[in-house]
PDB file of C-alpha atoms in Angstrom:
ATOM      1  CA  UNK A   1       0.000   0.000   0.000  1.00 47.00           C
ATOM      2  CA  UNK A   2       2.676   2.556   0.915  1.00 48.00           C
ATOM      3  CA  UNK A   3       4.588   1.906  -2.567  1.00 47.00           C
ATOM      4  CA  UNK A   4       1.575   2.282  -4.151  1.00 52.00           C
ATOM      5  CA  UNK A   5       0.961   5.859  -2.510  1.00 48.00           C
ATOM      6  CA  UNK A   6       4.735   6.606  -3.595  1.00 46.00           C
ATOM      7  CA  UNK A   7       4.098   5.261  -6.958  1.00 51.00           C
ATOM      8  CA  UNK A   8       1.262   7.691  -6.881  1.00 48.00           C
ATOM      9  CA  UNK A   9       2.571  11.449  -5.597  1.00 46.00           C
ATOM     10  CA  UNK A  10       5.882  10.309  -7.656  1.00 47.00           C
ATOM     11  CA  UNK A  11       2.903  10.741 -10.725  1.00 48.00           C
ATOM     12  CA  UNK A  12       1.396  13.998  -9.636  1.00 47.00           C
ATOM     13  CA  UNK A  13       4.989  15.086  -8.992  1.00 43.00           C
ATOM     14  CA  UNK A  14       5.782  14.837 -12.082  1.00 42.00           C
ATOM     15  CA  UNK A  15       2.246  15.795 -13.968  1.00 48.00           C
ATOM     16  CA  UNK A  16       2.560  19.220 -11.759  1.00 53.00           C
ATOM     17  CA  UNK A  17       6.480  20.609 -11.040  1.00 58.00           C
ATOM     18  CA  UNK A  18       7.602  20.569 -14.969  1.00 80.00           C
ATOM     19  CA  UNK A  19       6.502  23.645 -16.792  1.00 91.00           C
ATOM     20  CA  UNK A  20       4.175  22.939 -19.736  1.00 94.00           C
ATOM     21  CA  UNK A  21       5.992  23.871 -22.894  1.00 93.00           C
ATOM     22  CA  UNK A  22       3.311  25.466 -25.334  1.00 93.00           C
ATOM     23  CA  UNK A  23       4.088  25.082 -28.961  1.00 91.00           C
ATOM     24  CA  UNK A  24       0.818  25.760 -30.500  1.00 92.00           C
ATOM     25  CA  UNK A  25       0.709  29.159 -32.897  1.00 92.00           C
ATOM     26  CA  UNK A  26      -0.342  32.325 -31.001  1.00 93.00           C
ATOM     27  CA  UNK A  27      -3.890  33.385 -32.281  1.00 94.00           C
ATOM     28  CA  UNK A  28      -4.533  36.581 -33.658  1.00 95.00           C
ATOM     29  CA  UNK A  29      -6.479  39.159 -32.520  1.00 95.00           C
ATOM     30  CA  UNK A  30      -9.166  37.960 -34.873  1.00 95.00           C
ATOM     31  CA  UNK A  31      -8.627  34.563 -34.124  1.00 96.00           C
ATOM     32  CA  UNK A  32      -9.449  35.025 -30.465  1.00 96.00           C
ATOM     33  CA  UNK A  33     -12.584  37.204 -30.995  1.00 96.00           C
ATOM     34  CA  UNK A  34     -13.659  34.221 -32.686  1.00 95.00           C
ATOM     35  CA  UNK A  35     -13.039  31.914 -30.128  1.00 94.00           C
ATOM     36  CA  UNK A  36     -14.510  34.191 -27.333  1.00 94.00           C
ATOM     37  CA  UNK A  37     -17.377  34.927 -29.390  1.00 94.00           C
ATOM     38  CA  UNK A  38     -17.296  38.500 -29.612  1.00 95.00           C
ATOM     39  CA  UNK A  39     -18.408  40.171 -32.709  1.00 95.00           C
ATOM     40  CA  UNK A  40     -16.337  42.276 -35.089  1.00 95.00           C
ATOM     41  CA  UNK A  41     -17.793  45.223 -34.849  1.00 95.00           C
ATOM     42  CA  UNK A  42     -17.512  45.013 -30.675  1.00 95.00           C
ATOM     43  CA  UNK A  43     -13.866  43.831 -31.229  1.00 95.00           C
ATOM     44  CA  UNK A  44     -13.395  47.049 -33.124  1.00 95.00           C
ATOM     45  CA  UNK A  45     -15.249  49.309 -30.208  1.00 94.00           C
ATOM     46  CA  UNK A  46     -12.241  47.550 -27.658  1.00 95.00           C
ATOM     47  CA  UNK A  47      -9.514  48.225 -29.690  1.00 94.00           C
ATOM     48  CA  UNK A  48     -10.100  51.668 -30.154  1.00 92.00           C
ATOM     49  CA  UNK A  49     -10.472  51.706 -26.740  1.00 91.00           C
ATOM     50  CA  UNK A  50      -7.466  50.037 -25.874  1.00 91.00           C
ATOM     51  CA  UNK A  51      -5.374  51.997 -28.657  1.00 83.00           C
ATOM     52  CA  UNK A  52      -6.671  55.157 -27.708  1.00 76.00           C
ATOM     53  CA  UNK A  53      -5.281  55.293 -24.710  1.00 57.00           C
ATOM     54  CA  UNK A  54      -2.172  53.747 -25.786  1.00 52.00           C
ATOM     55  CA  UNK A  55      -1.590  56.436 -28.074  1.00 55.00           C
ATOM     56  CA  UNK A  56      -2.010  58.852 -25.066  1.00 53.00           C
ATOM     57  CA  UNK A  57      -5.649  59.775 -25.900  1.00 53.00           C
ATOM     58  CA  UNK A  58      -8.573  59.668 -24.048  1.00 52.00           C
ATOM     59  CA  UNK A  59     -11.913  58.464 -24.997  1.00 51.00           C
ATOM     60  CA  UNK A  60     -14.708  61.836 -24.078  1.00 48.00           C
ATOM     61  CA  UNK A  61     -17.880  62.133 -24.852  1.00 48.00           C
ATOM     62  CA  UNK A  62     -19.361  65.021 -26.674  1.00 46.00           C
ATOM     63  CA  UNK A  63     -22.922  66.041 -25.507  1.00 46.00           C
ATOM     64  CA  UNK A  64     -25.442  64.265 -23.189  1.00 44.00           C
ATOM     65  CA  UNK A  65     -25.391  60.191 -23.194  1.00 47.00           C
ATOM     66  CA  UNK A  66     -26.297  59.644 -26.660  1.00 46.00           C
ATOM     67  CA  UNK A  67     -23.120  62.410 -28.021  1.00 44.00           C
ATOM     68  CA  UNK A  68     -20.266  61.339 -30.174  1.00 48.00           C
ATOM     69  CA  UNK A  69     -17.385  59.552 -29.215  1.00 50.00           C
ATOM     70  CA  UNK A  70     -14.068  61.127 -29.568  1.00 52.00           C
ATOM     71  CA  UNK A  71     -10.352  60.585 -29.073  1.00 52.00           C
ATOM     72  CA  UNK A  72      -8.389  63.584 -27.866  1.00 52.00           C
ATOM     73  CA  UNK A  73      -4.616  64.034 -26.128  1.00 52.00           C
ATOM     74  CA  UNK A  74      -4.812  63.696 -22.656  1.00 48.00           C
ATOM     75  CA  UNK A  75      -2.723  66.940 -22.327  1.00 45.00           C
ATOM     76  CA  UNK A  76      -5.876  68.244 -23.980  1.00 43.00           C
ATOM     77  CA  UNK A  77      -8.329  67.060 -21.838  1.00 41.00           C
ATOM     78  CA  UNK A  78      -6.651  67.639 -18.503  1.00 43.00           C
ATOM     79  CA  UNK A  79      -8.292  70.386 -16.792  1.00 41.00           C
ATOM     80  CA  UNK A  80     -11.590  70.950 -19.280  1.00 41.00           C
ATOM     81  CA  UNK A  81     -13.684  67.894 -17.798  1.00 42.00           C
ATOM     82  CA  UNK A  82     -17.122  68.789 -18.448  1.00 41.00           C
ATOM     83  CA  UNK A  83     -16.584  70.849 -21.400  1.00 41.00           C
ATOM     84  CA  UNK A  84     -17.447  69.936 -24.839  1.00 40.00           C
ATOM     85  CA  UNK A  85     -14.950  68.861 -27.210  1.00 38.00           C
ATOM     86  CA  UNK A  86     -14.189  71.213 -30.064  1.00 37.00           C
ATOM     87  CA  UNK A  87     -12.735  68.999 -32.388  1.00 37.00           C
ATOM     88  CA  UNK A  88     -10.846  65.581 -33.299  1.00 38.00           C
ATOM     89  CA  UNK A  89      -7.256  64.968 -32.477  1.00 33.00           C
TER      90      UNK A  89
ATOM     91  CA  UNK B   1     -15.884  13.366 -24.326  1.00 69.00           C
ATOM     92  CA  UNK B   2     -16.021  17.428 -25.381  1.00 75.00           C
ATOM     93  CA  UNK B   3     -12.675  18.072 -28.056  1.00 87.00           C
ATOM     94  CA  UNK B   4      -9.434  19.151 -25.614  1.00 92.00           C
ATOM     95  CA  UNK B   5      -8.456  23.288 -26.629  1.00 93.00           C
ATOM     96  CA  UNK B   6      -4.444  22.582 -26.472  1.00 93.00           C
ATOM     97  CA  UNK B   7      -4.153  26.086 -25.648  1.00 94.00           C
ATOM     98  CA  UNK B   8      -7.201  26.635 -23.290  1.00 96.00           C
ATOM     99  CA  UNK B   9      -6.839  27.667 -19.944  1.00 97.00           C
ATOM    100  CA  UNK B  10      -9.089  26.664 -16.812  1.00 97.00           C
ATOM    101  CA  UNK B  11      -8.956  29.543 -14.470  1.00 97.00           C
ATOM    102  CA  UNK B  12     -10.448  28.031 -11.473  1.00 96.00           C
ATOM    103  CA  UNK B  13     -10.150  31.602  -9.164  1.00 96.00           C
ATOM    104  CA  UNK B  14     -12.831  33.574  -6.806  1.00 93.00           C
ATOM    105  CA  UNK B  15     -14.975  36.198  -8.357  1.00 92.00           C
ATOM    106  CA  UNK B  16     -14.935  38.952  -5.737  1.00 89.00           C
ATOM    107  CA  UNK B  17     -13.643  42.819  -5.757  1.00 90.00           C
ATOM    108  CA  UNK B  18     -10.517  41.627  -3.171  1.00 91.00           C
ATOM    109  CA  UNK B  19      -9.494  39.545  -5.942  1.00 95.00           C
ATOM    110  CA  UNK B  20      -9.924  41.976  -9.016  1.00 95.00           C
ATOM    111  CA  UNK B  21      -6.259  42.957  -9.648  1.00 97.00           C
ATOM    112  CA  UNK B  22      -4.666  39.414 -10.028  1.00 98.00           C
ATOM    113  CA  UNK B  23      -8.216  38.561 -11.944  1.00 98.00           C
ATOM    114  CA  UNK B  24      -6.430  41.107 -14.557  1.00 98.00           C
ATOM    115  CA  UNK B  25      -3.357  39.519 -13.955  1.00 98.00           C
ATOM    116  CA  UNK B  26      -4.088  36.336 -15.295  1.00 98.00           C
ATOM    117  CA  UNK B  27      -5.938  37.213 -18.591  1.00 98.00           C
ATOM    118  CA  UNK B  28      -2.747  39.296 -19.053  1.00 98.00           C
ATOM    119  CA  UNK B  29      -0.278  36.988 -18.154  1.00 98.00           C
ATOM    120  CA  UNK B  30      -2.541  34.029 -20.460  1.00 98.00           C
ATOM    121  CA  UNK B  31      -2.956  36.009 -23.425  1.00 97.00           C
ATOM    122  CA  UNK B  32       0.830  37.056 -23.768  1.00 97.00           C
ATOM    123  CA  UNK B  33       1.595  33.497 -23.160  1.00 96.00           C
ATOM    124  CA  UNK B  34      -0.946  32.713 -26.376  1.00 96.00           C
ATOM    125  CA  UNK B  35      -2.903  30.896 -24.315  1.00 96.00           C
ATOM    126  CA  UNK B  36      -6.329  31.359 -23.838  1.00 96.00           C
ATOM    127  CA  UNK B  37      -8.200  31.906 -20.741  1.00 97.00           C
ATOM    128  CA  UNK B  38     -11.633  30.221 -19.938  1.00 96.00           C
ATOM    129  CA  UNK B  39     -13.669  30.814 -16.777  1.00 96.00           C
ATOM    130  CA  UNK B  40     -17.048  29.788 -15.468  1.00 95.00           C
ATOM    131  CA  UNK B  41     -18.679  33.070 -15.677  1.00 93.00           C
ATOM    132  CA  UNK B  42     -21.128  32.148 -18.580  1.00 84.00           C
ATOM    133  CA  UNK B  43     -22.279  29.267 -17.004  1.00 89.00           C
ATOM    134  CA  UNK B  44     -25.764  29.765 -15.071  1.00 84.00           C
ATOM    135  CA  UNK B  45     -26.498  28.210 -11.180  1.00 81.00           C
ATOM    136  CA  UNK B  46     -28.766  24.947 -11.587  1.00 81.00           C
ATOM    137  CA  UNK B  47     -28.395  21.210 -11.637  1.00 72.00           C
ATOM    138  CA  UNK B  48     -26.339  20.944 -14.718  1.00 89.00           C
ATOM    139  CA  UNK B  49     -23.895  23.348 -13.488  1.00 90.00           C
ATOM    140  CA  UNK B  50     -21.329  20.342 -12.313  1.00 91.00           C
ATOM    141  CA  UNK B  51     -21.574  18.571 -15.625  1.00 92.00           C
ATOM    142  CA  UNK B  52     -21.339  21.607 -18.115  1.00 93.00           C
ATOM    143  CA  UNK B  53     -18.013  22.454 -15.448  1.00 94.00           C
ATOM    144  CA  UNK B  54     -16.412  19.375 -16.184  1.00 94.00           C
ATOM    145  CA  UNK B  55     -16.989  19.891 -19.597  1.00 94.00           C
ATOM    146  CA  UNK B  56     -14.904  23.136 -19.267  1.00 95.00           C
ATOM    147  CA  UNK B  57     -12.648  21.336 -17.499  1.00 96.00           C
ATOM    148  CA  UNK B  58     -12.246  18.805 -19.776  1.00 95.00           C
ATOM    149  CA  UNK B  59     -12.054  21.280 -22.793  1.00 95.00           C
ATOM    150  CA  UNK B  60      -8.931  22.572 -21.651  1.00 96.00           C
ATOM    151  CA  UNK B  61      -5.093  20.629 -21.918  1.00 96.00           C
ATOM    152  CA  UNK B  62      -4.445  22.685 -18.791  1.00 97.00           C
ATOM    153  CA  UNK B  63      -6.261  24.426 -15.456  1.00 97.00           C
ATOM    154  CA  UNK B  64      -5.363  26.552 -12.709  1.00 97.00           C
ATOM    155  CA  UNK B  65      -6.714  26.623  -9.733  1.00 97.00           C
ATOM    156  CA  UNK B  66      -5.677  29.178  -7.239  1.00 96.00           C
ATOM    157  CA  UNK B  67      -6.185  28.782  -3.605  1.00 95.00           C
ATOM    158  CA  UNK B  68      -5.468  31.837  -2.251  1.00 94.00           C
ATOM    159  CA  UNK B  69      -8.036  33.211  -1.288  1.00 89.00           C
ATOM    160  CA  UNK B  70     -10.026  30.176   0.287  1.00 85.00           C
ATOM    161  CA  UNK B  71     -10.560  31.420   3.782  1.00 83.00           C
ATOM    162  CA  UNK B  72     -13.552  31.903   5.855  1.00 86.00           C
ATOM    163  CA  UNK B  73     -15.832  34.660   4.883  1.00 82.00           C
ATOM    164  CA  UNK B  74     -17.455  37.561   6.763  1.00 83.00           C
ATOM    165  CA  UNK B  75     -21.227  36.258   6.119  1.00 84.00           C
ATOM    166  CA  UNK B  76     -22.977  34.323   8.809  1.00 89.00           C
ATOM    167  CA  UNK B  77     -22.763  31.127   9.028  1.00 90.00           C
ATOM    168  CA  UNK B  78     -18.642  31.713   8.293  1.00 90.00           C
ATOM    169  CA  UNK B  79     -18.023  28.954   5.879  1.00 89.00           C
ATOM    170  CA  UNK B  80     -14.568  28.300   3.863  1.00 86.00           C
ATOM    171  CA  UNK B  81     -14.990  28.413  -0.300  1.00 85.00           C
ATOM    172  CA  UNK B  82     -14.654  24.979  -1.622  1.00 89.00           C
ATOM    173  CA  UNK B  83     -15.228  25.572  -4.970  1.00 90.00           C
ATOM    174  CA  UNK B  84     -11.600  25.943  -5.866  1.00 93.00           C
ATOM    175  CA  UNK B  85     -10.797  22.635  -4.360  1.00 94.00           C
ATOM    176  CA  UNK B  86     -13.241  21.175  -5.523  1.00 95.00           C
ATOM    177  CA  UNK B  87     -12.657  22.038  -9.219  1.00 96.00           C
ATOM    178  CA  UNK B  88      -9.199  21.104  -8.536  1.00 96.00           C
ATOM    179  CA  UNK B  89     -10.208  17.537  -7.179  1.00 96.00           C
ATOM    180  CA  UNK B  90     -12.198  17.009 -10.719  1.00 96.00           C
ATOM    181  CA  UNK B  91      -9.038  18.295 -12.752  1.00 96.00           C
ATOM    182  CA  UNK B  92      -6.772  16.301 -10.756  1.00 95.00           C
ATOM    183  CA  UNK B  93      -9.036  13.019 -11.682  1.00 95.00           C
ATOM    184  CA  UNK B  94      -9.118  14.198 -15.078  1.00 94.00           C
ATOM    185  CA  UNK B  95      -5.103  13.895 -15.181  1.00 94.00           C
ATOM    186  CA  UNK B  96      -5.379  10.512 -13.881  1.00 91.00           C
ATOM    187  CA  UNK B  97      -7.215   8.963 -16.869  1.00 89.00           C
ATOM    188  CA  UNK B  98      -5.342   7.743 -19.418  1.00 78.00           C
ATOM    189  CA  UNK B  99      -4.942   9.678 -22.761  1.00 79.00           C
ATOM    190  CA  UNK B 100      -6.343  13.194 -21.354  1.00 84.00           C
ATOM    191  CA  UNK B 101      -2.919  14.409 -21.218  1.00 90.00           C
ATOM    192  CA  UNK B 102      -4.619  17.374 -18.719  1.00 95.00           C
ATOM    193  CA  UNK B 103      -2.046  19.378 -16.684  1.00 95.00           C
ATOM    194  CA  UNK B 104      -2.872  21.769 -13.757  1.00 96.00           C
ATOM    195  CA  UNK B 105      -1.338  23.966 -11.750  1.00 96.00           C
ATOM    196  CA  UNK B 106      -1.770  25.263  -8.279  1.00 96.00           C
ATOM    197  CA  UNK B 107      -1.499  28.655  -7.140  1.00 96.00           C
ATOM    198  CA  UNK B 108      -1.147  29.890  -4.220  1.00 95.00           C
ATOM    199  CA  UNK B 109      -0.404  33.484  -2.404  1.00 95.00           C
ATOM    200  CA  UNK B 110       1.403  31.587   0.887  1.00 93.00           C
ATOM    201  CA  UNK B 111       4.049  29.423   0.862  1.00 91.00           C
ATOM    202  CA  UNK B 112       3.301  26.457   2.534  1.00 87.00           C
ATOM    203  CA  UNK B 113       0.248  27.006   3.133  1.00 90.00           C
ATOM    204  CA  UNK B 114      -1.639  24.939   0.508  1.00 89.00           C
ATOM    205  CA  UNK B 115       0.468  22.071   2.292  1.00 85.00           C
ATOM    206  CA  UNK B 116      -1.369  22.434   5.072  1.00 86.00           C
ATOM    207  CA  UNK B 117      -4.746  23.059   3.889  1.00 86.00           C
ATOM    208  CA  UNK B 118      -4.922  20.290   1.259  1.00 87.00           C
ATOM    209  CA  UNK B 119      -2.266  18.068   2.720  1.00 90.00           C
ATOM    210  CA  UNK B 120      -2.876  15.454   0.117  1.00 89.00           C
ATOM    211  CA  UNK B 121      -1.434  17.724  -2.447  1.00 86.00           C
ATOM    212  CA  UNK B 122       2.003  17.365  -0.309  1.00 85.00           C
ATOM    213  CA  UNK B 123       5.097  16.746  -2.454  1.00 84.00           C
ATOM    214  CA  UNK B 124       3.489  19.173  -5.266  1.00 86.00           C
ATOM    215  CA  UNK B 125       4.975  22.171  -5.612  1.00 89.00           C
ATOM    216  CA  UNK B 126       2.122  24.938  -5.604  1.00 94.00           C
ATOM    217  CA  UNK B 127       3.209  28.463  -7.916  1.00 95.00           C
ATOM    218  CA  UNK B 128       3.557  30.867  -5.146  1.00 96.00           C
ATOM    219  CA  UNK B 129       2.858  34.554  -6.632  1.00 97.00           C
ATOM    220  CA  UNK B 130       2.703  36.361  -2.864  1.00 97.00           C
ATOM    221  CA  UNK B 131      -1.024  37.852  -3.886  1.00 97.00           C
ATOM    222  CA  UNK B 132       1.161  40.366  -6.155  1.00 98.00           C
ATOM    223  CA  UNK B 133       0.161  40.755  -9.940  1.00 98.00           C
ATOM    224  CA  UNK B 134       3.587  40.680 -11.164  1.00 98.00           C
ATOM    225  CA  UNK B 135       3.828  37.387  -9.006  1.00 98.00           C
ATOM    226  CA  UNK B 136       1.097  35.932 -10.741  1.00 98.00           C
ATOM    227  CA  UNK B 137       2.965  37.078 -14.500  1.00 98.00           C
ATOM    228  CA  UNK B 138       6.721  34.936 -12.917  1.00 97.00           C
ATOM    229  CA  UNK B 139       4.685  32.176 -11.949  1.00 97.00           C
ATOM    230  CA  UNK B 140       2.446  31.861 -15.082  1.00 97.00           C
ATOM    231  CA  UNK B 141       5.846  32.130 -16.982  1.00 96.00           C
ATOM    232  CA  UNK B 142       7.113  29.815 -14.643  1.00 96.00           C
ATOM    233  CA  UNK B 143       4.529  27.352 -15.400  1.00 96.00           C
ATOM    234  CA  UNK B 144       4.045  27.808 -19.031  1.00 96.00           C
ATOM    235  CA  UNK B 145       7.260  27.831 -21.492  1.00 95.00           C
ATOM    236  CA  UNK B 146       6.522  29.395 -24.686  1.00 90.00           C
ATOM    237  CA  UNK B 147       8.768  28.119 -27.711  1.00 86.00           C
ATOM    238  CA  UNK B 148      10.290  30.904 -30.072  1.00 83.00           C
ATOM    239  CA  UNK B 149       9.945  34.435 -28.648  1.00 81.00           C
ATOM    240  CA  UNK B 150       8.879  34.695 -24.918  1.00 88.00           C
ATOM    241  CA  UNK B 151       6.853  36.868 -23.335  1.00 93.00           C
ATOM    242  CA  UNK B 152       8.532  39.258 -20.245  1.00 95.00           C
ATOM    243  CA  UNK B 153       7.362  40.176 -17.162  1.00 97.00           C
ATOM    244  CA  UNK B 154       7.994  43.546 -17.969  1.00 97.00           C
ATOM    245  CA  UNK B 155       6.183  43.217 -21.007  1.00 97.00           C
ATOM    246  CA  UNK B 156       2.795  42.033 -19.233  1.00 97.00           C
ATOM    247  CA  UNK B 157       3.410  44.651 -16.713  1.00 98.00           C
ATOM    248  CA  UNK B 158       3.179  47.122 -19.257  1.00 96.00           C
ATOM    249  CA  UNK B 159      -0.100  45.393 -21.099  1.00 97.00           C
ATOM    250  CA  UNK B 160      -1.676  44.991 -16.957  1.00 97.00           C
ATOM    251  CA  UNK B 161      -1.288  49.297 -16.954  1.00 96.00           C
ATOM    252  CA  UNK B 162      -3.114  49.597 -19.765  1.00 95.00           C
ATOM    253  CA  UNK B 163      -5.785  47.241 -19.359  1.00 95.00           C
ATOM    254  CA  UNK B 164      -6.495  47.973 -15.956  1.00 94.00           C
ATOM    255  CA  UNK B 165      -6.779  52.139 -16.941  1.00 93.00           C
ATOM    256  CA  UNK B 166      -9.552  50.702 -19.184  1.00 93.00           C
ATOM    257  CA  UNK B 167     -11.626  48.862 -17.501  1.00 94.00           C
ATOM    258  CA  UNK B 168     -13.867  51.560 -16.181  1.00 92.00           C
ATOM    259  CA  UNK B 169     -14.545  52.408 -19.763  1.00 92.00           C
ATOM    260  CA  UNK B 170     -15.320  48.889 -21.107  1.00 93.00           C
ATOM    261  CA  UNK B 171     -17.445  48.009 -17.588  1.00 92.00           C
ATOM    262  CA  UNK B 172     -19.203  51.422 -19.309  1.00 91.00           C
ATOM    263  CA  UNK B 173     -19.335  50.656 -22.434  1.00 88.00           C
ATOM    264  CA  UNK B 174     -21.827  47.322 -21.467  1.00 87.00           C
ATOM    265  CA  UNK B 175     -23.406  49.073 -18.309  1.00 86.00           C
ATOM    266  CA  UNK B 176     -21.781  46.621 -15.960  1.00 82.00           C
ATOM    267  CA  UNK B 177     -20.673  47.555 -12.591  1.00 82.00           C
ATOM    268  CA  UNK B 178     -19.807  43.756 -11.966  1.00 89.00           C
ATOM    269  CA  UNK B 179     -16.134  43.095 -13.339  1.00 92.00           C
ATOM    270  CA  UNK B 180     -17.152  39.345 -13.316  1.00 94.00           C
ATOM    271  CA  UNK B 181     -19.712  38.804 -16.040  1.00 93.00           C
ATOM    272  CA  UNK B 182     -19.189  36.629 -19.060  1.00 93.00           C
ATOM    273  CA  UNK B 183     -19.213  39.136 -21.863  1.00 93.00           C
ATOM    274  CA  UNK B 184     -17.133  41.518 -19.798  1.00 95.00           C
ATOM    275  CA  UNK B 185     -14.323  38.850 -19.266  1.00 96.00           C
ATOM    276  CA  UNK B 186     -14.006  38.218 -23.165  1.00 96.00           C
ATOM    277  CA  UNK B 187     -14.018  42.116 -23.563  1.00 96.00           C
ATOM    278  CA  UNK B 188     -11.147  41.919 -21.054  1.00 97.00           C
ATOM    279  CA  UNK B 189      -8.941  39.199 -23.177  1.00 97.00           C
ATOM    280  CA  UNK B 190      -9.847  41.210 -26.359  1.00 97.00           C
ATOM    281  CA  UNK B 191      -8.792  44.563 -24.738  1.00 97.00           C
ATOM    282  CA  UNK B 192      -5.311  42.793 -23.685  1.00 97.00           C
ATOM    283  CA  UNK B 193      -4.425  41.051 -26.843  1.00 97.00           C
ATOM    284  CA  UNK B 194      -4.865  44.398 -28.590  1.00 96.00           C
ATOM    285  CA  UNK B 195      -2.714  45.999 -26.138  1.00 95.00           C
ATOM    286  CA  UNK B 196       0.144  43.614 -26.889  1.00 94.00           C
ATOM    287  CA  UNK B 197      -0.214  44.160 -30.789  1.00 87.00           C
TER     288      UNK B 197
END
């Protein structure tokens, strides 16, 4: 019984400590919205998101809850919170 | 038997606001790696719940299952989570059949401490990240070894800024004030993989 129990934590040793080596292609951005289930035009709303802000803009909205969306420096925005946005950056 | 994802991901981990940071943590860490996280957000409270987990489980080569946060919480009666466990009991059996070629991992915030609480884990080494989100990114890299070009630390640091400057936005953008939703959580993997492009 007790070399059986070795026998057995010797296994989940093994299944557990090694690192799994992952050779399978990395999926694409469209690849993975596929796979999540999200749909293009939603993948395109998070990426400009997500790219906005990478690009140092912020996302504001122009006018009441139904306004346009725009992109603008943060520099730009800093300070004029509540204000309406002029024009695009 | 539902067709094994070599590159999905079981995140067995607690949805709750104390646990929100390394929640961003791992879909960072995952989808740098090229791996791809699933969770069991989507799938509704009732009697099929167990089997249509399993069949996540099962889905995926490999699962995590972090313990760190299974403790006794504040509501009366105090009761320990057992979920985690629990999920990591069926992945465990999973492993053990032949020709599932499953791995999973255990994470934990303590050393040590998953040795005491689940004892029969002892002589497993559990992926101790300190409850840190750049300890969760060295242990998922610890755990995961991607061929070719590899992914940094520093480099999922960098994507976890973003992302987590954006979340407010994209919680917005769907009207959800719960970070733990289904649709939210793909939103989330989306938002990081375009990050890192």
């Amino acid at each position: 019984m007790k070399v059986e129990c070795a026998k057995i934590s010797e296994k989940v040793i093994a299944m557990t400590s090694r690192p799994a080596k992952i050779t399978t292609p990395i999926p694409t951005l469209d690849e993975l919205g596929k796979r999540l289930g999200v749909s293009k035009a939603r993948q395109r709303e998070i990426i400009s998101i997500v790219r906005g802000e990478k690009n140092g803009h912020v996302k504001v909205r122009i006018g009441g809850t139904k306004g346009q969306i725009a992109f603008r420096k943060s520099a730009a925005v800093k300070g004029k919170s509540g204000k309406r946005a002029s024009s695009r950056s | 038997m539902p067709r094994v994802v070599p590159d999905a991901v079981f995140l067995n981990i607690p949805y709750d606001a104390g646990f929100r940071r390394l929640y961003l943590a791992y879909i960072v860490g995952l989808i740098h790696l090229g791996l791809e996280p699933r969770v069991t957000l989507g799938i509704p409270n009732g009697a099929r719940r167990l089997d249509k987990i399993l069949e996540l489980i099962k889905s995926c080569r490999y699962s995590i299952h972090d313990l760190s946060r299974v403790q006794l919480d504040r509501k009366h009666p105090r009761t320990p989570r057992f979920n985690m466990p629990f999920e990591l009991g069926l992945a465990v059996a999973l492993a053990k059949q032949n020709g599932t070629g499953h791995q999973w991992y255990v994470f934990e915030s303590m050393n040590r401490r998953a040795q005491k609480s689940i004892s029969d884990l002892n002589g497993t080494d559990p992926n101790i990240h300190d409850g840190l989100v750049e300890g969760v990114m060295r242990e998922l890299c610890n755990a995961f070894v991607r061929s070719g070009l590899r992914p940094t630390v520093p480099a999922m640091m960098h994507t976890y800024r973003v992302l987590s400057r954006q979340v407010r936005t994209l919680q917005a953008s769907v009207a959800s004030g719960d970070l733990f939703q289904a649709r939210l959580f793909a939103d989330l993997c989306i938002a990081a993989k375009a990050a890192i492009e």
